[in-house]
mmCIF file of C-alpha atoms and ligand atoms in Angstrom:
data_model
loop_
_atom_site.group_PDB
_atom_site.id
_atom_site.type_symbol
_atom_site.label_atom_id
_atom_site.label_comp_id
_atom_site.label_asym_id
_atom_site.label_seq_id
_atom_site.Cartn_x
_atom_site.Cartn_y
_atom_site.Cartn_z
ATOM 1 C CA UNK A 8 -30.527 14.702 -80.130
ATOM 2 C CA UNK A 9 -30.965 16.325 -76.712
ATOM 3 C CA UNK A 10 -29.127 19.562 -75.866
ATOM 4 C CA UNK A 11 -29.473 22.817 -74.001
ATOM 5 C CA UNK A 12 -25.796 23.757 -74.411
ATOM 6 C CA UNK A 13 -24.021 23.835 -77.740
ATOM 7 C CA UNK A 14 -20.207 23.841 -77.483
ATOM 8 C CA UNK A 15 -17.925 25.809 -79.800
ATOM 9 C CA UNK A 16 -14.464 25.123 -81.201
ATOM 10 C CA UNK A 17 -13.027 28.547 -80.409
ATOM 11 C CA UNK A 18 -13.798 31.878 -78.781
ATOM 12 C CA UNK A 19 -14.159 33.470 -82.211
ATOM 13 C CA UNK A 20 -16.698 30.816 -83.118
ATOM 14 C CA UNK A 21 -18.635 31.427 -79.873
ATOM 15 C CA UNK A 22 -18.664 35.216 -80.340
ATOM 16 C CA UNK A 23 -20.168 34.855 -83.805
ATOM 17 C CA UNK A 24 -22.786 32.291 -82.720
ATOM 18 C CA UNK A 25 -25.818 34.486 -83.552
ATOM 19 C CA UNK A 26 -24.728 34.447 -87.195
ATOM 20 C CA UNK A 27 -25.632 30.765 -87.274
ATOM 21 C CA UNK A 28 -29.348 31.592 -87.179
ATOM 22 C CA UNK A 29 -32.001 31.065 -88.435
ATOM 23 C CA UNK A 30 -30.916 27.543 -89.432
ATOM 24 C CA UNK A 31 -27.911 26.605 -87.313
ATOM 25 C CA UNK A 32 -27.328 25.655 -83.690
ATOM 26 C CA UNK A 33 -26.121 28.080 -81.025
ATOM 27 C CA UNK A 34 -28.177 27.224 -77.961
ATOM 28 C CA UNK A 35 -30.981 24.731 -77.257
ATOM 29 C CA UNK A 36 -33.706 27.376 -77.444
ATOM 30 C CA UNK A 37 -33.230 27.895 -81.205
ATOM 31 C CA UNK A 38 -33.524 24.177 -81.936
ATOM 32 C CA UNK A 39 -31.692 20.881 -82.051
ATOM 33 C CA UNK A 40 -30.795 18.684 -85.051
ATOM 34 C CA UNK A 41 -33.922 16.607 -84.300
ATOM 35 C CA UNK A 42 -36.124 19.695 -84.469
ATOM 36 C CA UNK A 43 -34.379 20.845 -87.669
ATOM 37 C CA UNK A 44 -34.917 17.463 -89.354
ATOM 38 C CA UNK A 45 -38.610 17.611 -88.451
ATOM 39 C CA UNK A 46 -38.828 21.171 -89.782
ATOM 40 C CA UNK A 47 -37.347 20.064 -93.100
ATOM 41 C CA UNK A 48 -39.780 17.154 -93.362
ATOM 42 C CA UNK A 49 -42.815 19.323 -92.588
ATOM 43 C CA UNK A 50 -41.706 22.083 -94.983
ATOM 44 C CA UNK A 51 -41.413 19.467 -97.752
ATOM 45 C CA UNK A 52 -44.885 18.088 -96.982
ATOM 46 C CA UNK A 53 -46.340 21.602 -97.136
ATOM 47 C CA UNK A 54 -44.587 22.369 -100.414
ATOM 48 C CA UNK A 55 -42.664 25.124 -98.611
ATOM 49 C CA UNK A 56 -39.001 25.950 -98.084
ATOM 50 C CA UNK A 57 -38.921 26.761 -94.347
ATOM 51 C CA UNK A 58 -40.629 25.650 -91.159
ATOM 52 C CA UNK A 59 -40.470 26.531 -87.478
ATOM 53 C CA UNK A 60 -41.761 24.009 -84.952
ATOM 54 C CA UNK A 61 -43.228 25.105 -81.625
ATOM 55 C CA UNK A 62 -44.377 23.281 -78.465
ATOM 56 C CA UNK A 63 -48.097 23.110 -79.413
ATOM 57 C CA UNK A 64 -50.574 24.024 -82.113
ATOM 58 C CA UNK A 65 -51.690 27.005 -80.071
ATOM 59 C CA UNK A 66 -48.091 28.186 -79.626
ATOM 60 C CA UNK A 67 -47.649 27.980 -83.424
ATOM 61 C CA UNK A 68 -50.731 30.171 -83.945
ATOM 62 C CA UNK A 69 -49.572 32.644 -81.277
ATOM 63 C CA UNK A 70 -45.960 32.734 -82.532
ATOM 64 C CA UNK A 71 -47.122 33.374 -86.104
ATOM 65 C CA UNK A 72 -49.201 36.346 -84.970
ATOM 66 C CA UNK A 73 -46.638 37.713 -82.487
ATOM 67 C CA UNK A 74 -43.948 37.694 -85.155
ATOM 68 C CA UNK A 75 -45.731 40.313 -87.215
ATOM 69 C CA UNK A 76 -48.429 42.137 -85.226
ATOM 70 C CA UNK A 77 -47.653 45.316 -83.281
ATOM 71 C CA UNK A 78 -49.737 47.938 -81.456
ATOM 72 C CA UNK A 79 -51.805 49.998 -83.886
ATOM 73 C CA UNK A 80 -52.183 47.132 -86.366
ATOM 74 C CA UNK A 81 -55.577 45.756 -87.404
ATOM 75 C CA UNK A 82 -55.863 41.948 -87.170
ATOM 76 C CA UNK A 83 -58.672 39.987 -88.851
ATOM 77 C CA UNK A 84 -59.581 36.681 -87.199
ATOM 78 C CA UNK A 85 -62.256 34.263 -88.450
ATOM 79 C CA UNK A 86 -65.036 33.557 -85.945
ATOM 80 C CA UNK A 87 -64.305 29.867 -86.612
ATOM 81 C CA UNK A 88 -60.599 30.115 -85.715
ATOM 82 C CA UNK A 89 -59.253 28.019 -82.841
ATOM 83 C CA UNK A 90 -60.761 29.271 -79.568
ATOM 84 C CA UNK A 91 -57.469 29.976 -77.819
ATOM 85 C CA UNK A 92 -56.252 32.069 -80.786
ATOM 86 C CA UNK A 93 -59.398 34.206 -80.569
ATOM 87 C CA UNK A 94 -58.967 34.566 -76.793
ATOM 88 C CA UNK A 95 -55.288 35.474 -77.246
ATOM 89 C CA UNK A 96 -56.216 38.109 -79.831
ATOM 90 C CA UNK A 97 -59.175 39.556 -77.952
ATOM 91 C CA UNK A 98 -57.712 39.514 -74.434
ATOM 92 C CA UNK A 99 -53.964 39.939 -74.864
ATOM 93 C CA UNK A 100 -53.368 41.620 -78.237
ATOM 94 C CA UNK A 101 -56.307 43.998 -77.803
ATOM 95 C CA UNK A 102 -54.688 45.000 -74.480
ATOM 96 C CA UNK A 103 -51.522 45.858 -76.438
ATOM 97 C CA UNK A 104 -53.500 48.250 -78.619
ATOM 98 C CA UNK A 105 -53.976 45.843 -81.518
ATOM 99 C CA UNK A 106 -57.304 46.372 -83.263
ATOM 100 C CA UNK A 107 -58.795 42.860 -83.354
ATOM 101 C CA UNK A 108 -61.798 42.217 -85.585
ATOM 102 C CA UNK A 109 -63.716 38.967 -85.964
ATOM 103 C CA UNK A 110 -65.066 38.240 -89.464
ATOM 104 C CA UNK A 111 -67.665 35.704 -90.695
ATOM 105 C CA UNK A 112 -65.934 32.358 -91.442
ATOM 106 C CA UNK A 113 -67.556 31.396 -94.766
ATOM 107 C CA UNK A 114 -66.157 34.404 -96.592
ATOM 108 C CA UNK A 115 -64.325 34.910 -99.870
ATOM 109 C CA UNK A 116 -63.675 38.090 -101.859
ATOM 110 C CA UNK A 117 -66.064 39.928 -99.517
ATOM 111 C CA UNK A 118 -63.210 40.057 -96.996
ATOM 112 C CA UNK A 119 -62.306 43.271 -98.849
ATOM 113 C CA UNK A 120 -65.003 45.132 -96.881
ATOM 114 C CA UNK A 121 -63.094 44.356 -93.655
ATOM 115 C CA UNK A 122 -59.713 45.602 -94.839
ATOM 116 C CA UNK A 123 -58.457 48.904 -93.426
ATOM 117 C CA UNK A 124 -55.286 50.887 -94.126
ATOM 118 C CA UNK A 125 -53.714 49.375 -90.949
ATOM 119 C CA UNK A 126 -54.792 45.749 -91.595
ATOM 120 C CA UNK A 127 -51.668 43.616 -91.138
ATOM 121 C CA UNK A 128 -52.817 39.992 -91.186
ATOM 122 C CA UNK A 129 -55.810 37.758 -91.876
ATOM 123 C CA UNK A 130 -56.095 34.601 -89.736
ATOM 124 C CA UNK A 131 -58.083 31.752 -91.308
ATOM 125 C CA UNK A 132 -59.012 28.181 -90.434
ATOM 126 C CA UNK A 133 -60.171 25.929 -93.245
ATOM 127 C CA UNK A 134 -62.640 24.576 -92.403
ATOM 128 C CA UNK A 135 -63.359 25.774 -88.871
ATOM 129 C CA UNK A 136 -62.776 22.608 -86.887
ATOM 130 C CA UNK A 137 -65.986 22.678 -84.821
ATOM 131 C CA UNK A 138 -68.525 24.332 -87.112
ATOM 132 C CA UNK A 139 -66.833 23.412 -90.420
ATOM 133 C CA UNK A 140 -67.457 26.605 -92.407
ATOM 134 C CA UNK A 141 -65.226 26.821 -95.492
ATOM 135 C CA UNK A 142 -63.542 30.116 -96.361
ATOM 136 C CA UNK A 143 -62.648 30.635 -100.013
ATOM 137 C CA UNK A 144 -58.901 30.853 -99.440
ATOM 138 C CA UNK A 145 -57.803 31.685 -103.031
ATOM 139 C CA UNK A 146 -60.338 34.541 -103.131
ATOM 140 C CA UNK A 147 -59.211 35.887 -99.737
ATOM 141 C CA UNK A 148 -55.530 35.632 -100.712
ATOM 142 C CA UNK A 149 -56.160 37.581 -103.911
ATOM 143 C CA UNK A 150 -57.707 40.452 -101.955
ATOM 144 C CA UNK A 151 -55.003 40.293 -99.263
ATOM 145 C CA UNK A 152 -52.177 40.485 -101.818
ATOM 146 C CA UNK A 153 -53.768 43.464 -103.514
ATOM 147 C CA UNK A 154 -53.777 45.293 -100.163
ATOM 148 C CA UNK A 155 -50.354 44.074 -98.945
ATOM 149 C CA UNK A 156 -51.933 42.114 -96.086
ATOM 150 C CA UNK A 157 -50.330 38.912 -94.762
ATOM 151 C CA UNK A 158 -52.350 35.693 -94.542
ATOM 152 C CA UNK A 159 -52.044 32.675 -92.291
ATOM 153 C CA UNK A 160 -54.217 29.612 -92.126
ATOM 154 C CA UNK A 161 -54.690 26.833 -89.613
ATOM 155 C CA UNK A 162 -54.538 23.804 -91.916
ATOM 156 C CA UNK A 163 -54.846 21.118 -89.231
ATOM 157 C CA UNK A 164 -58.167 19.665 -90.488
ATOM 158 C CA UNK A 165 -56.899 18.902 -94.002
ATOM 159 C CA UNK A 166 -53.195 18.396 -93.312
ATOM 160 C CA UNK A 167 -50.938 19.074 -96.326
ATOM 161 C CA UNK A 168 -52.038 15.707 -97.738
ATOM 162 C CA UNK A 169 -55.419 17.211 -98.609
ATOM 163 C CA UNK A 170 -54.624 20.920 -98.944
ATOM 164 C CA UNK A 171 -51.418 22.904 -99.304
ATOM 165 C CA UNK A 172 -52.103 26.522 -98.350
ATOM 166 C CA UNK A 173 -48.685 27.775 -99.525
ATOM 167 C CA UNK A 174 -49.485 26.635 -103.074
ATOM 168 C CA UNK A 175 -52.591 28.827 -102.925
ATOM 169 C CA UNK A 176 -50.550 31.880 -101.961
ATOM 170 C CA UNK A 177 -51.087 31.827 -98.184
ATOM 171 C CA UNK A 178 -48.003 33.197 -96.403
ATOM 172 C CA UNK A 179 -47.992 30.943 -93.335
ATOM 173 C CA UNK A 180 -49.444 27.439 -93.046
ATOM 174 C CA UNK A 181 -49.997 26.283 -89.476
ATOM 175 C CA UNK A 182 -50.499 22.717 -88.265
ATOM 176 C CA UNK A 183 -51.345 21.425 -84.828
ATOM 177 C CA UNK A 184 -48.941 18.463 -85.141
ATOM 178 C CA UNK A 185 -50.581 17.244 -81.933
ATOM 179 C CA UNK A 186 -53.373 15.911 -84.141
ATOM 180 C CA UNK A 187 -52.720 14.084 -87.415
ATOM 181 C CA UNK A 188 -48.912 14.449 -87.643
ATOM 182 C CA UNK A 189 -48.312 12.879 -84.227
ATOM 183 C CA UNK A 190 -51.327 10.693 -84.741
ATOM 184 C CA UNK A 191 -51.273 8.847 -81.429
ATOM 185 C CA UNK A 192 -52.598 11.394 -78.898
ATOM 186 C CA UNK A 193 -49.349 11.296 -76.927
ATOM 187 C CA UNK A 194 -47.678 14.658 -77.593
ATOM 188 C CA UNK A 195 -48.268 18.344 -78.272
ATOM 189 C CA UNK A 196 -46.473 20.144 -81.108
ATOM 190 C CA UNK A 197 -47.119 22.812 -83.725
ATOM 191 C CA UNK A 198 -45.571 23.993 -86.981
ATOM 192 C CA UNK A 199 -45.455 27.121 -89.111
ATOM 193 C CA UNK A 200 -44.400 26.585 -92.732
ATOM 194 C CA UNK A 201 -43.596 29.215 -95.338
ATOM 195 C CA UNK A 202 -41.615 30.098 -98.463
ATOM 196 C CA UNK A 203 -40.398 33.595 -97.584
ATOM 197 C CA UNK A 204 -36.910 33.591 -96.013
ATOM 198 C CA UNK A 205 -37.395 36.953 -94.283
ATOM 199 C CA UNK A 206 -40.529 35.597 -92.579
ATOM 200 C CA UNK A 207 -38.508 32.564 -91.546
ATOM 201 C CA UNK A 208 -35.849 34.769 -89.920
ATOM 202 C CA UNK A 209 -38.527 36.714 -88.043
ATOM 203 C CA UNK A 210 -40.324 33.569 -86.876
ATOM 204 C CA UNK A 211 -37.119 31.832 -85.746
ATOM 205 C CA UNK A 212 -36.320 34.878 -83.614
ATOM 206 C CA UNK A 213 -39.916 35.071 -82.316
ATOM 207 C CA UNK A 214 -39.911 31.363 -81.465
ATOM 208 C CA UNK A 215 -36.679 31.696 -79.520
ATOM 209 C CA UNK A 216 -37.376 35.045 -77.814
ATOM 210 C CA UNK A 217 -40.778 33.803 -76.624
ATOM 211 C CA UNK A 218 -39.056 30.653 -75.328
ATOM 212 C CA UNK A 219 -41.114 28.390 -77.598
ATOM 213 C CA UNK A 220 -38.720 25.453 -77.689
ATOM 214 C CA UNK A 221 -39.771 21.896 -78.522
ATOM 215 C CA UNK A 222 -38.581 18.748 -76.788
ATOM 216 C CA UNK A 223 -36.417 16.603 -79.107
ATOM 217 C CA UNK A 224 -38.313 13.549 -77.854
ATOM 218 C CA UNK A 225 -41.599 15.040 -79.051
ATOM 219 C CA UNK A 226 -39.977 15.981 -82.378
ATOM 220 C CA UNK A 227 -38.857 12.368 -82.704
ATOM 221 C CA UNK A 228 -42.394 11.129 -82.048
ATOM 222 C CA UNK A 229 -43.776 13.436 -84.745
ATOM 223 C CA UNK A 230 -41.040 12.270 -87.160
ATOM 224 C CA UNK A 231 -42.180 8.715 -86.506
ATOM 225 C CA UNK A 232 -45.839 9.700 -86.827
ATOM 226 C CA UNK A 233 -45.139 11.224 -90.252
ATOM 227 C CA UNK A 234 -43.917 7.827 -91.501
ATOM 228 C CA UNK A 235 -47.497 6.501 -91.286
ATOM 229 C CA UNK A 236 -49.380 9.763 -91.862
ATOM 230 C CA UNK A 237 -50.619 8.879 -95.329
ATOM 231 C CA UNK A 238 -51.922 5.386 -94.504
ATOM 232 C CA UNK A 239 -53.593 6.632 -91.323
ATOM 233 C CA UNK A 240 -55.059 9.656 -93.078
ATOM 234 C CA UNK A 241 -56.407 7.619 -96.003
ATOM 235 C CA UNK A 242 -57.930 4.918 -93.787
ATOM 236 C CA UNK A 243 -59.427 7.331 -91.242
ATOM 237 C CA UNK A 244 -60.739 9.605 -94.015
ATOM 238 C CA UNK A 245 -62.484 6.711 -95.777
ATOM 239 C CA UNK A 246 -64.186 5.513 -92.580
ATOM 240 C CA UNK A 247 -65.159 9.074 -91.651
ATOM 241 C CA UNK A 248 -66.851 9.665 -95.004
ATOM 242 C CA UNK A 249 -68.677 6.348 -94.838
ATOM 243 C CA UNK A 250 -69.991 7.095 -91.301
ATOM 244 C CA UNK A 251 -70.908 10.693 -92.144
ATOM 245 C CA UNK A 252 -72.998 9.535 -95.126
ATOM 246 C CA UNK A 253 -74.891 7.047 -92.950
ATOM 247 C CA UNK A 254 -75.500 9.573 -90.182
ATOM 248 C CA UNK A 255 -76.862 12.030 -92.721
ATOM 249 C CA UNK A 256 -79.841 9.707 -93.268
ATOM 250 C CA UNK A 257 -80.573 9.193 -89.564
ATOM 251 C CA UNK A 258 -83.868 10.826 -88.478
ATOM 252 C CA UNK A 259 -82.340 12.247 -85.264
ATOM 253 C CA UNK A 260 -79.510 13.945 -87.128
ATOM 254 C CA UNK A 261 -80.571 17.377 -88.302
ATOM 255 C CA UNK A 262 -77.292 18.161 -90.019
ATOM 256 C CA UNK A 263 -73.875 16.655 -90.612
ATOM 257 C CA UNK A 264 -71.308 19.436 -90.831
ATOM 258 C CA UNK A 265 -68.670 18.047 -93.209
ATOM 259 C CA UNK A 266 -67.507 19.877 -96.342
ATOM 260 C CA UNK A 267 -66.979 16.564 -98.157
ATOM 261 C CA UNK A 268 -70.746 15.942 -98.223
ATOM 262 C CA UNK A 269 -72.704 17.279 -101.194
ATOM 263 C CA UNK A 270 -75.273 18.683 -98.733
ATOM 264 C CA UNK A 271 -72.670 20.910 -97.031
ATOM 265 C CA UNK A 272 -72.547 24.597 -97.959
ATOM 266 C CA UNK A 273 -68.738 24.385 -98.232
ATOM 267 C CA UNK A 274 -68.782 21.427 -100.617
ATOM 268 C CA UNK A 275 -68.114 23.446 -103.777
ATOM 269 C CA UNK A 276 -64.951 24.998 -102.360
ATOM 270 C CA UNK A 277 -63.849 21.697 -100.819
ATOM 271 C CA UNK A 278 -64.295 19.874 -104.127
ATOM 272 C CA UNK A 279 -62.464 22.570 -106.038
ATOM 273 C CA UNK A 280 -59.436 22.929 -103.718
ATOM 274 C CA UNK A 281 -59.095 19.866 -101.460
ATOM 275 C CA UNK A 282 -57.802 16.347 -102.169
ATOM 276 C CA UNK A 283 -59.201 14.606 -99.085
ATOM 277 C CA UNK A 284 -61.792 14.886 -96.348
ATOM 278 C CA UNK A 285 -59.863 14.013 -93.200
ATOM 279 C CA UNK A 286 -61.297 12.291 -90.147
ATOM 280 C CA UNK A 287 -63.132 15.090 -88.341
ATOM 281 C CA UNK A 288 -66.760 16.183 -88.715
ATOM 282 C CA UNK A 289 -69.594 17.502 -86.563
ATOM 283 C CA UNK A 290 -73.271 16.776 -85.956
ATOM 284 C CA UNK A 291 -76.266 18.890 -85.084
ATOM 285 C CA UNK A 292 -79.015 16.660 -83.718
ATOM 286 C CA UNK A 293 -82.712 17.474 -83.761
ATOM 287 C CA UNK A 294 -83.573 19.908 -80.945
ATOM 288 C CA UNK A 295 -83.743 18.147 -77.582
ATOM 289 C CA UNK A 296 -82.829 18.428 -73.909
ATOM 290 C CA UNK A 297 -79.498 18.289 -72.073
ATOM 291 C CA UNK A 298 -80.642 14.931 -70.661
ATOM 292 C CA UNK A 299 -80.807 13.511 -74.169
ATOM 293 C CA UNK A 300 -77.214 14.597 -74.894
ATOM 294 C CA UNK A 301 -76.072 13.042 -71.620
ATOM 295 C CA UNK A 302 -77.826 9.814 -72.678
ATOM 296 C CA UNK A 303 -76.045 9.928 -76.069
ATOM 297 C CA UNK A 304 -72.594 10.251 -74.535
ATOM 298 C CA UNK A 305 -73.299 7.762 -71.729
ATOM 299 C CA UNK A 306 -74.377 5.151 -74.280
ATOM 300 C CA UNK A 307 -71.102 5.322 -76.247
ATOM 301 C CA UNK A 308 -68.893 2.370 -75.454
ATOM 302 C CA UNK A 309 -66.246 2.692 -78.121
ATOM 303 C CA UNK A 310 -65.860 6.431 -78.697
ATOM 304 C CA UNK A 311 -63.934 8.039 -75.862
ATOM 305 C CA UNK A 312 -65.135 11.457 -74.710
ATOM 306 C CA UNK A 313 -62.463 14.100 -74.958
ATOM 307 C CA UNK A 314 -60.969 17.171 -76.580
ATOM 308 C CA UNK A 315 -58.335 16.936 -79.306
ATOM 309 C CA UNK A 316 -58.637 14.650 -82.348
ATOM 310 C CA UNK A 317 -56.666 12.998 -85.159
ATOM 311 C CA UNK A 318 -55.446 10.011 -83.124
ATOM 312 C CA UNK A 319 -55.896 6.359 -84.021
ATOM 313 C CA UNK A 320 -58.719 5.959 -81.475
ATOM 314 C CA UNK A 321 -62.098 7.564 -82.151
ATOM 315 C CA UNK A 322 -63.142 10.455 -79.971
ATOM 316 C CA UNK A 323 -66.350 12.428 -79.370
ATOM 317 C CA UNK A 324 -66.499 16.002 -78.067
ATOM 318 C CA UNK A 325 -69.422 18.182 -77.008
ATOM 319 C CA UNK A 326 -69.870 21.919 -77.587
ATOM 320 C CA UNK A 327 -72.906 23.203 -75.649
ATOM 321 C CA UNK A 328 -75.574 25.433 -77.169
ATOM 322 C CA UNK A 329 -74.634 28.729 -75.424
ATOM 323 C CA UNK A 330 -71.091 28.421 -76.793
ATOM 324 C CA UNK A 331 -72.547 28.349 -80.314
ATOM 325 C CA UNK A 332 -75.252 30.968 -79.818
ATOM 326 C CA UNK A 333 -72.814 33.458 -78.220
ATOM 327 C CA UNK A 334 -70.188 33.184 -80.954
ATOM 328 C CA UNK A 335 -69.857 36.074 -83.400
ATOM 329 C CA UNK A 336 -71.600 35.091 -86.645
ATOM 330 C CA UNK A 337 -73.075 31.925 -85.079
ATOM 331 C CA UNK A 338 -73.731 28.893 -87.266
ATOM 332 C CA UNK A 339 -76.323 27.405 -84.919
ATOM 333 C CA UNK A 340 -77.937 27.892 -81.520
ATOM 334 C CA UNK A 341 -77.947 24.118 -80.969
ATOM 335 C CA UNK A 342 -75.236 22.004 -79.287
ATOM 336 C CA UNK A 343 -72.605 20.447 -81.565
ATOM 337 C CA UNK A 344 -71.180 16.931 -81.297
ATOM 338 C CA UNK A 345 -67.792 16.558 -82.944
ATOM 339 C CA UNK A 346 -66.486 13.161 -83.978
ATOM 340 C CA UNK A 347 -62.889 12.226 -84.702
ATOM 341 C CA UNK A 348 -62.748 8.918 -86.536
ATOM 342 C CA UNK A 349 -59.837 6.628 -85.739
ATOM 343 C CA UNK A 350 -58.520 3.418 -87.232
ATOM 344 C CA UNK A 351 -61.219 1.110 -85.871
ATOM 345 C CA UNK A 352 -63.673 -0.847 -88.056
ATOM 346 C CA UNK A 353 -66.338 1.434 -89.510
ATOM 347 C CA UNK A 354 -69.164 -0.964 -88.634
ATOM 348 C CA UNK A 355 -68.119 -1.078 -84.997
ATOM 349 C CA UNK A 356 -68.054 2.739 -84.808
ATOM 350 C CA UNK A 357 -71.375 3.023 -86.613
ATOM 351 C CA UNK A 358 -73.131 0.633 -84.246
ATOM 352 C CA UNK A 359 -71.718 2.588 -81.281
ATOM 353 C CA UNK A 360 -73.134 5.815 -82.729
ATOM 354 C CA UNK A 361 -76.496 4.181 -83.491
ATOM 355 C CA UNK A 362 -76.619 3.072 -79.846
ATOM 356 C CA UNK A 363 -75.942 6.649 -78.780
ATOM 357 C CA UNK A 364 -78.634 8.038 -81.071
ATOM 358 C CA UNK A 365 -81.071 5.434 -79.835
ATOM 359 C CA UNK A 366 -80.424 6.516 -76.231
ATOM 360 C CA UNK A 367 -80.798 10.148 -77.372
ATOM 361 C CA UNK A 368 -84.192 9.339 -78.923
ATOM 362 C CA UNK A 369 -85.430 7.483 -75.859
ATOM 363 C CA UNK A 370 -84.331 10.274 -73.517
ATOM 364 C CA UNK A 371 -85.895 12.891 -75.834
ATOM 365 C CA UNK A 372 -89.178 10.983 -75.824
ATOM 366 C CA UNK A 373 -89.124 10.483 -72.079
ATOM 367 C CA UNK A 374 -88.580 14.153 -71.316
ATOM 368 C CA UNK A 375 -91.117 15.491 -73.802
ATOM 369 C CA UNK A 376 -94.070 13.515 -72.352
HETATM 370 C C1 PLP B 422 -55.944 21.235 -81.520
HETATM 371 C C2 PLP B 422 -55.942 22.346 -82.457
HETATM 372 C C3 PLP B 422 -55.118 23.449 -82.230
HETATM 373 C C4 PLP B 422 -54.253 23.571 -81.006
HETATM 374 O O1 PLP B 422 -53.284 22.571 -80.947
HETATM 375 P P1 PLP B 422 -52.624 22.189 -79.542
HETATM 376 O O2 PLP B 422 -51.418 21.430 -79.916
HETATM 377 O O3 PLP B 422 -53.649 21.380 -78.801
HETATM 378 O O4 PLP B 422 -52.318 23.478 -78.852
HETATM 379 C C5 PLP B 422 -55.134 24.463 -83.159
HETATM 380 N N1 PLP B 422 -55.931 24.407 -84.248
HETATM 381 C C6 PLP B 422 -56.723 23.357 -84.495
HETATM 382 C C7 PLP B 422 -57.551 23.353 -85.719
HETATM 383 C C8 PLP B 422 -56.766 22.298 -83.604
HETATM 384 O O5 PLP B 422 -57.574 21.267 -83.854
#
């Protein structure tokens, strides 16, 4: 349903309209029935009781932080968190006198060393969706609860089909619905799910005061995307794992960053806590030149080159070396190639990647002689 204006039966009804929140309808900015239906569906998927949808994944991350962080607070953000969240924290929040501190992504109970008397919230991403480090969420949550610190995690990589943060005690579970929920690369949307009603009230107000309203048409598209989420997720996850295992054995691939692989440092945590591997993983190739990376991407005929992921068409993204080397707690000083596996035939995708690696090898050879 589309609406900016909500009409009331009587003046008394209109005067009391604020009492309808956080669930009801008083003006378009606080949500429409389409948004509310989507919120109920997402909350159920997450094993939570409440959800607030926002216009993008980034707006969900920002809204979650803005709801609770004030000047003088200490905010812990993983170095592997979504780039725009880190920029928002370091450029905007720090300017509002929030003490922002970046912590190493593959952390567990050791997070305790970072906690101060004014620590308000810990922001996590599991795994980091470029570098794929796995935090030990149950261990972090245990420490956070002992110190009265809130936790939020960006759960986009796993989706609630593979991991439900709320069931592990995380306060706020965030999804970029742009990715797997929507599933067709044709919308932007985000969600914040939770169990605590007082958090829900705060986040509904934050969403509306910051003007973070979603289009009912986009909510509808996500509702439709959710109908096929499980079949897409299962199919894309299976192909992704099969391709990742093959790439692991390729001589030009130095490392496949994918917690589902036994060789990955996050595998133990993934195996213990997660029920699926999703469709997104990264590669570090053997050291070479920029020309070789250009040759790799130019040779791809099936993978499109682009940001975002989780759609039905496969996608490859490039993260240059300086971006990695300059990060706090860097994982590598090499470039990273990130692959999002779609619904295409695995063999077709594999032969496209082998063609790319072949071009990479040839260009590496040509430039080193
Ligand atoms: C894409 C993405 C976001 C941001 O979502 P948008 O809808 O593009 O703003 C946040 N976190 C993760 C892990 C993402 O992949």
